[in-house]
Short mmCIF file of the C-alpha atoms (twelve columns), coordinates in Angstrom:
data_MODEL
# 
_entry.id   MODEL 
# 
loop_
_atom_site.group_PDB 
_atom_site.id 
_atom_site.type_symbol 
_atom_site.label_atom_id 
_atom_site.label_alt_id 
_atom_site.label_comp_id 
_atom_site.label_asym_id 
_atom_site.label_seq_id 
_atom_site.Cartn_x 
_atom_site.Cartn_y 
_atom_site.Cartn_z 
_atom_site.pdbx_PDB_model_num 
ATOM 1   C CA . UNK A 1   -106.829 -151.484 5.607   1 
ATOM 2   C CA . UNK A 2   -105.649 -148.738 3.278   1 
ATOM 3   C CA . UNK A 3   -107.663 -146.166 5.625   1 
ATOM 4   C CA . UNK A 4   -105.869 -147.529 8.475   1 
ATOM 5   C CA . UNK A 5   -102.469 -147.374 6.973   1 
ATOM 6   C CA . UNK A 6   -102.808 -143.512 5.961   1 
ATOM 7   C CA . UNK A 7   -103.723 -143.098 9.933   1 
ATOM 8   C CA . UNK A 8   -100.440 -144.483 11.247  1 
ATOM 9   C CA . UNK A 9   -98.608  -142.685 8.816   1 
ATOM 10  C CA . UNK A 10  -100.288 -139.398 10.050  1 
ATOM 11  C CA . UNK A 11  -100.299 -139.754 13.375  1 
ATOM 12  C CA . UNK A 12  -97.901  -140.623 16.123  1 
ATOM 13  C CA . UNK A 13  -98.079  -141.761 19.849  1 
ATOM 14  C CA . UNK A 14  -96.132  -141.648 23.589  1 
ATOM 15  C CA . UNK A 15  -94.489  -144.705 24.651  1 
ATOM 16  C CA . UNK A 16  -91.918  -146.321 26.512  1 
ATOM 17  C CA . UNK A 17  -88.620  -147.906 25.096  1 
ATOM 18  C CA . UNK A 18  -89.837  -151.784 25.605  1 
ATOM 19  C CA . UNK A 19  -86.957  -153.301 23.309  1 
ATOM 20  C CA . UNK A 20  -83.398  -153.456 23.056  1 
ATOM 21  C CA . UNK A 21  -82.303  -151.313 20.573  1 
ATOM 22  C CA . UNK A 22  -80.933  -152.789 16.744  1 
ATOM 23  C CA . UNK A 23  -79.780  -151.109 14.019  1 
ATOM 24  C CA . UNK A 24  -81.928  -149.620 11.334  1 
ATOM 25  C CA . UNK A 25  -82.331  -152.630 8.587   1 
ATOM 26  C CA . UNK A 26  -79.935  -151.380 5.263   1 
ATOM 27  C CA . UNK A 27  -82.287  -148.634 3.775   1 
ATOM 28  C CA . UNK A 28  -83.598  -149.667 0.344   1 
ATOM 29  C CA . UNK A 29  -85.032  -146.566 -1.316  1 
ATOM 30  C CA . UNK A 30  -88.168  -146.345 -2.541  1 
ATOM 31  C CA . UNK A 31  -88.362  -145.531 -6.507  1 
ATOM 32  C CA . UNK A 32  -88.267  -141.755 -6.746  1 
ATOM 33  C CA . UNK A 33  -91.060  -139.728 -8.804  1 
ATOM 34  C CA . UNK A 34  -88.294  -137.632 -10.051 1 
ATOM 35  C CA . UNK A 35  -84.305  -136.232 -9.108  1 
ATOM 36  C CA . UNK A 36  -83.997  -134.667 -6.179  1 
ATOM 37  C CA . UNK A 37  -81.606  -133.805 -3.556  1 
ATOM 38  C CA . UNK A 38  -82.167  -135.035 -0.192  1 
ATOM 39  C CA . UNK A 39  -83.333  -132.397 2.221   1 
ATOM 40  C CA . UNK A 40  -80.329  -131.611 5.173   1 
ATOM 41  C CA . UNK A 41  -80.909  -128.902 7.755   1 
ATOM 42  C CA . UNK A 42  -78.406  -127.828 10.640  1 
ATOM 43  C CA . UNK A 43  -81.792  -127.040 12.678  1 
ATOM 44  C CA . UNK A 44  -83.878  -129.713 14.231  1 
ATOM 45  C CA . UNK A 45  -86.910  -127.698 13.721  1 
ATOM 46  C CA . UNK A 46  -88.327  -128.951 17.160  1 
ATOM 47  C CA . UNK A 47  -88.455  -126.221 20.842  1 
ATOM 48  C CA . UNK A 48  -88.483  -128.042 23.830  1 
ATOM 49  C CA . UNK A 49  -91.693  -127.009 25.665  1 
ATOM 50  C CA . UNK A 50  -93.693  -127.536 22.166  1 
ATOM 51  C CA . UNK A 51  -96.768  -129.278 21.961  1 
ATOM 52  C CA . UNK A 52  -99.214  -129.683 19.231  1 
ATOM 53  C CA . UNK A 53  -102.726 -131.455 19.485  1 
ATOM 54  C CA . UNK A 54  -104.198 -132.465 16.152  1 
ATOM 55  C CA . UNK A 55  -108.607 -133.894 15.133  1 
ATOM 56  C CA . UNK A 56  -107.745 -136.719 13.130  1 
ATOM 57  C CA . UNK A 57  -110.261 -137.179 10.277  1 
ATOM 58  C CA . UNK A 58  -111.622 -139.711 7.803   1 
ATOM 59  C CA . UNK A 59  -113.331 -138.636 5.235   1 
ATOM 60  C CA . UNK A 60  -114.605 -135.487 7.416   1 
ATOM 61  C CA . UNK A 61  -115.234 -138.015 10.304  1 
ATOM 62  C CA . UNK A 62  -113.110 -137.823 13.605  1 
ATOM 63  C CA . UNK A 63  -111.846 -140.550 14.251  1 
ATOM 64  C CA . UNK A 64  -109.491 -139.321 17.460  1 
ATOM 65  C CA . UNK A 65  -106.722 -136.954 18.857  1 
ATOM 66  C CA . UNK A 66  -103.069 -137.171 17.775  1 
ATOM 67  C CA . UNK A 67  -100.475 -135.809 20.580  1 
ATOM 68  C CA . UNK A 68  -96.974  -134.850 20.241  1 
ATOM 69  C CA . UNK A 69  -94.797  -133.387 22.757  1 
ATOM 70  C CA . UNK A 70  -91.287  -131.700 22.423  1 
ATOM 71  C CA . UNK A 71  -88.567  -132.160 24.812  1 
ATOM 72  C CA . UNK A 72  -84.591  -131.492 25.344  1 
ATOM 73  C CA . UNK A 73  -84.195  -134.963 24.519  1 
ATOM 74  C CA . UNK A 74  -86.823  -136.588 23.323  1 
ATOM 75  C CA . UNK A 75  -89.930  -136.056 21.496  1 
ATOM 76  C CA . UNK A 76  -92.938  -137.994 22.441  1 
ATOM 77  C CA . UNK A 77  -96.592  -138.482 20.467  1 
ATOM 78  C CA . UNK A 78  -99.786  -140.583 20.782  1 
ATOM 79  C CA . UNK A 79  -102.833 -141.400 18.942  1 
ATOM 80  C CA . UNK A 80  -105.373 -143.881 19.623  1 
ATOM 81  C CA . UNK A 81  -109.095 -144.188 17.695  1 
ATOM 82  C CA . UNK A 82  -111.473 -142.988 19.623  1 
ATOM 83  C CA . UNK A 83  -114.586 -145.036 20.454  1 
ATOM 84  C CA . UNK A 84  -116.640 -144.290 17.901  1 
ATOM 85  C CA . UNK A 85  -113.603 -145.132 15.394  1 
ATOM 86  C CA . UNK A 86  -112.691 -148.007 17.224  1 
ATOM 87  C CA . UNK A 87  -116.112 -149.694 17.168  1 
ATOM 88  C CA . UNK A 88  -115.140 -150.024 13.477  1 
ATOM 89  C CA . UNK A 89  -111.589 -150.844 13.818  1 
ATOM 90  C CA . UNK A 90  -109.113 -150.250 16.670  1 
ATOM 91  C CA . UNK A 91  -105.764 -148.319 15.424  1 
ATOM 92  C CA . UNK A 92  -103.343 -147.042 17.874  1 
ATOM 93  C CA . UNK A 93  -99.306  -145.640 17.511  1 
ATOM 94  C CA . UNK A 94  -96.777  -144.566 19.910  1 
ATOM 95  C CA . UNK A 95  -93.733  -143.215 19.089  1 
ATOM 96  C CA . UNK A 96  -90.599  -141.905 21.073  1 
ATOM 97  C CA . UNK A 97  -87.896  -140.293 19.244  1 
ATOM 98  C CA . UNK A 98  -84.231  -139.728 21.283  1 
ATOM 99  C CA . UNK A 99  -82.721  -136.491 19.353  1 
ATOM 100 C CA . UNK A 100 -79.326  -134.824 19.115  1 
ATOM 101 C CA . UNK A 101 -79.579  -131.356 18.668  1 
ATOM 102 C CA . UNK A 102 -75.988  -130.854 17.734  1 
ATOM 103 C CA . UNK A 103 -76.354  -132.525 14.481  1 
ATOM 104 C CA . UNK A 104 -80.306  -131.823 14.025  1 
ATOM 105 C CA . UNK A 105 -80.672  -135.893 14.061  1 
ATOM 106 C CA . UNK A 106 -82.850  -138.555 15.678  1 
ATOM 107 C CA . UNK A 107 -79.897  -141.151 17.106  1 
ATOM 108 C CA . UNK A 108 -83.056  -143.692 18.217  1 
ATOM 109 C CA . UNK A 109 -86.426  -144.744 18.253  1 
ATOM 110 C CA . UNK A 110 -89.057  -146.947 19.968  1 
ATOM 111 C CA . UNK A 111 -92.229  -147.362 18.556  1 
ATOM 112 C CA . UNK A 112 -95.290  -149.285 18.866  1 
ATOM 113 C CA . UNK A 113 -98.391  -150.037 16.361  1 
ATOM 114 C CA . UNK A 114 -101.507 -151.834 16.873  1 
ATOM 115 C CA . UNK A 115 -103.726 -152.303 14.627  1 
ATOM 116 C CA . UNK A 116 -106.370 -155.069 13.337  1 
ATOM 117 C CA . UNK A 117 -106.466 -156.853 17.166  1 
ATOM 118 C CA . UNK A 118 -102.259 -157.064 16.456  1 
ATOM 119 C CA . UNK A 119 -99.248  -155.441 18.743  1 
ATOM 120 C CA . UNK A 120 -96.094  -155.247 16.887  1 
ATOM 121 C CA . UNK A 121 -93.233  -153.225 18.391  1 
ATOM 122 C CA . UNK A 122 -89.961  -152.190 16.858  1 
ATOM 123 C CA . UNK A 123 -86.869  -149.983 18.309  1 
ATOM 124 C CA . UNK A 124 -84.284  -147.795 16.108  1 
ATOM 125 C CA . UNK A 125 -81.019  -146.967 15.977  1 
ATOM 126 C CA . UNK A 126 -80.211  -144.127 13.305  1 
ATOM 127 C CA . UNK A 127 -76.524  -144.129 13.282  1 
ATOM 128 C CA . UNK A 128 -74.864  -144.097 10.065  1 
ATOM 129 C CA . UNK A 129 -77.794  -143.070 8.414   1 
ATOM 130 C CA . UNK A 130 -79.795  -140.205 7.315   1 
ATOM 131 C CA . UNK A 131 -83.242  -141.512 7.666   1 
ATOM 132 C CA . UNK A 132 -85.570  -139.810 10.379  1 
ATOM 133 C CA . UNK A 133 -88.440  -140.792 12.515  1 
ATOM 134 C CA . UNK A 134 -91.812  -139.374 11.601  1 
ATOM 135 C CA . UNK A 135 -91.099  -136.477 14.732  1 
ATOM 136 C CA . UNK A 136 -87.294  -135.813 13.423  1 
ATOM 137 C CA . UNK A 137 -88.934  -135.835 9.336   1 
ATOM 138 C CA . UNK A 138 -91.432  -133.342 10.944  1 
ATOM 139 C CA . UNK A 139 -88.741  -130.573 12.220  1 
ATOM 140 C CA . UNK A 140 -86.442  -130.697 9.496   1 
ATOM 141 C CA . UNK A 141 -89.793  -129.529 7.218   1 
ATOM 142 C CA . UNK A 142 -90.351  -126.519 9.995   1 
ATOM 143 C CA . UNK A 143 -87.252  -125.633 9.323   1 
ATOM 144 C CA . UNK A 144 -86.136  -126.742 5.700   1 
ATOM 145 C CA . UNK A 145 -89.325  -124.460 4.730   1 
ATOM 146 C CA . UNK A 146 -89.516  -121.017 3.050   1 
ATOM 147 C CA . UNK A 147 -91.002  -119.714 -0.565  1 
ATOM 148 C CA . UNK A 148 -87.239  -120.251 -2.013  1 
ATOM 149 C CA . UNK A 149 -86.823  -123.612 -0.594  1 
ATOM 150 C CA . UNK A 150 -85.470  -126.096 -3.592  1 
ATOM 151 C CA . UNK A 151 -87.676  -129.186 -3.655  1 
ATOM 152 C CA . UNK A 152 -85.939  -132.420 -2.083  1 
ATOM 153 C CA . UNK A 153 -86.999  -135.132 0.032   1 
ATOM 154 C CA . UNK A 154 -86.470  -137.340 3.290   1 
ATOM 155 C CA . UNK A 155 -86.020  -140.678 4.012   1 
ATOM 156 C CA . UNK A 156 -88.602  -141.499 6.872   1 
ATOM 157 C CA . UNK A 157 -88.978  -144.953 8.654   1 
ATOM 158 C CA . UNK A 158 -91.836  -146.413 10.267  1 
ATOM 159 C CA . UNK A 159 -92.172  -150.165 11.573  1 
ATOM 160 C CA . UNK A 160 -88.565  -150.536 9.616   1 
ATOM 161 C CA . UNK A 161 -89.467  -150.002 6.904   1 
ATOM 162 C CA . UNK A 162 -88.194  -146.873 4.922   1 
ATOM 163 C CA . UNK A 163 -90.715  -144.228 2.970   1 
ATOM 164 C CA . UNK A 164 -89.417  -141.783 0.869   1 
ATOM 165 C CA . UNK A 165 -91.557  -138.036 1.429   1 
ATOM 166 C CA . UNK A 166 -90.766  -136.026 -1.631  1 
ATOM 167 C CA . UNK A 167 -91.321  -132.224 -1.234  1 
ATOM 168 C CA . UNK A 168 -92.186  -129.545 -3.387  1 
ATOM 169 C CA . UNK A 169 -91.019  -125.979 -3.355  1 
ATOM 170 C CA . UNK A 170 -93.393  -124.143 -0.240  1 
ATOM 171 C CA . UNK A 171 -95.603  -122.117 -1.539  1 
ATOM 172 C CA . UNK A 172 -97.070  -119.330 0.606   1 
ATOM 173 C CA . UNK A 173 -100.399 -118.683 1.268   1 
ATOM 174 C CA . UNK A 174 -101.335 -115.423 2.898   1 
ATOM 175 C CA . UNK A 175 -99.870  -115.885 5.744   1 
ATOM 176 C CA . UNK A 176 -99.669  -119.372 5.338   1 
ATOM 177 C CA . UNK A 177 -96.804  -122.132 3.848   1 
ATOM 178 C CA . UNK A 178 -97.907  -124.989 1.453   1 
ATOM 179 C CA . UNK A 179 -96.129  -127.562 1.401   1 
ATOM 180 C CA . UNK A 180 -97.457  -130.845 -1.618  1 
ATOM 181 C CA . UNK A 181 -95.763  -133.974 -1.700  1 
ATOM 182 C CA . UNK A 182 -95.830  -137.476 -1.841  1 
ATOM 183 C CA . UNK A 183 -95.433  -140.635 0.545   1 
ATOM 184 C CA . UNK A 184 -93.700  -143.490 -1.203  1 
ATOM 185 C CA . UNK A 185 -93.239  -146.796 -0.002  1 
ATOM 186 C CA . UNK A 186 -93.560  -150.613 -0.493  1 
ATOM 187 C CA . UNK A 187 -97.063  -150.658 -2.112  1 
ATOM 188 C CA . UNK A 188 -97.636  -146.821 -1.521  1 
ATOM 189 C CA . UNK A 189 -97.921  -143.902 -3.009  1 
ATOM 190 C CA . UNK A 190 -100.004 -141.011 -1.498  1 
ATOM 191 C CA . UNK A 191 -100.353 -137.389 -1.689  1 
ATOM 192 C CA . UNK A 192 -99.499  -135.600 0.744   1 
ATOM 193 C CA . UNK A 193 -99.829  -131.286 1.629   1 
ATOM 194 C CA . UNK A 194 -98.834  -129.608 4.993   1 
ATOM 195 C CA . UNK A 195 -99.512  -126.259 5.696   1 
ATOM 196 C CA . UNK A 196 -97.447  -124.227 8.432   1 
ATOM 197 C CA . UNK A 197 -98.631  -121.087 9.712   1 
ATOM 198 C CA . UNK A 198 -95.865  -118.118 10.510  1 
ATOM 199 C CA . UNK A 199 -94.453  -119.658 13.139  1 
ATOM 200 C CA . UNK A 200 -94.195  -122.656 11.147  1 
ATOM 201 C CA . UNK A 201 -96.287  -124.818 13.372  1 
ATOM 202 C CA . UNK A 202 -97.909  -127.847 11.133  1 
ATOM 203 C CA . UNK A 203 -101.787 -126.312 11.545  1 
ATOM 204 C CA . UNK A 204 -103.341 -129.001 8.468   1 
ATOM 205 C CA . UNK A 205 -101.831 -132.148 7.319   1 
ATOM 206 C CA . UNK A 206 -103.568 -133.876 4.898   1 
ATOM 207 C CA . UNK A 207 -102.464 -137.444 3.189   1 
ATOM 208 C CA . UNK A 208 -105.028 -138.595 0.000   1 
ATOM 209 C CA . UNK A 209 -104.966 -141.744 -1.843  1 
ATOM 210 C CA . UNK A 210 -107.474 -141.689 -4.526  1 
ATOM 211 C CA . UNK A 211 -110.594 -141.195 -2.938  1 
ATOM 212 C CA . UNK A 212 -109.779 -141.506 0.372   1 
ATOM 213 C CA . UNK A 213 -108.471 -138.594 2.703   1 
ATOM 214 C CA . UNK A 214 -107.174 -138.387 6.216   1 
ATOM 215 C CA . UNK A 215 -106.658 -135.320 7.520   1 
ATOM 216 C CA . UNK A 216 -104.886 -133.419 10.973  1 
ATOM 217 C CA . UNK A 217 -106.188 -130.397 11.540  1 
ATOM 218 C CA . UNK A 218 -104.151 -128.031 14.853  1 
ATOM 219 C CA . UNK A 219 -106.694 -127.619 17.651  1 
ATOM 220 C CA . UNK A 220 -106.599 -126.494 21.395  1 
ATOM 221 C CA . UNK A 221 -106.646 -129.005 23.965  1 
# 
């Protein structure tokens, strides 16, 4: 199950609005690791027209595509096991973020898990909050990110419930951005390092817990 719960928090999937939107529950922090300022950027960090195809991995195994598209509106992603994967178990996530890119915010979101035979759907509002979907949480890294960057952190929730991502410093790389953290959340803590190439497209996510490693690695379609 802890395999499966590192997926969904990788990946994300396309999906239609299916319930009437409610308010984000009131946002109970996870504990922090350590002081930090939350993260704020006046850039959403997302181009309409963008889309980025990961190979998600377990332990070095793929077990299926992850999807996400950017438009002037919304921002769309998918990921389903694929067959091997799903012989074993059957995971699956869509997600549809509405965004405002006056105020570099997601305003709602509509999102759908399945996982262990169960559907469970939830819907978002983020007003009066400054929480962000995994697709908003995503952008404001792209463009939050740059050697001189202070560490900080996000508030990020998934099937309402709220995970706090705390972010180092980037570090560069050659040409490439490093990015270590951690996911925090009920009953979670995980590692967690993005790197961004120079256009600061996410080309490798990786999120470990102990032994156990899932990783998204950018490919072509």
């Amino acid at each position: 199950m802890r395999v499966v719960l590192i997926t969904l928090l990788l990946a994300s999937c396309t999906g239609e609005p299916k319930l009437v939107m409610k308010p984000l529950p009131p946002l109970v922090e996870p504990t922090a690791h350590t002081q930090r300022l939350e993260i704020v950027v006046n850039d959403l960090g997302l181009v309409a027209g963008e889309e980025f195809l990961w190979d998600v991995q377990v332990r070095g195994f793929s077990i299926g595509k992850a999807r996400m598209s950017v438009h002037d509106e919304t921002v769309q992603s998918r990921f389903h096991t694929g067959a091997l994967a799903s012989a074993v178990a059957n995971v699956a996530h869509d997600l549809v973020t509405s965004i405002d890119r006056t105020s570099a915010r997601p305003y709602a979101s509509s999102e759908r898990v399945e996982a262990e035979g169960k559907v469970r759907q939830f819907a978002t509002q983020f007003s009066g909050t400054t929480a962000h979907s995994f697709h908003t949480a995503l952008g404001a890294i792209r463009a939050w990110a740059k050697p001189d960057a202070p560490r900080g952190f996000l508030n990020v929730v998934h099937a309402d419930q709220v995970f706090r991502l705390e972010l180092e410093s980037p570090l560069a790389q050659q040409a490439m951005l490093r990015v270590d953290g951690h996911v925090i959340g009920p009953d979670v803590d995980l590692a967690l390092t993005i790197w961004l190439d120079p256009e600061r497209v996410p080309a490798r996510i990786e999120i470990r817990d102990g032994e156990d490693q899932v990783t998204a690695q950018l490919i072509d379609d």
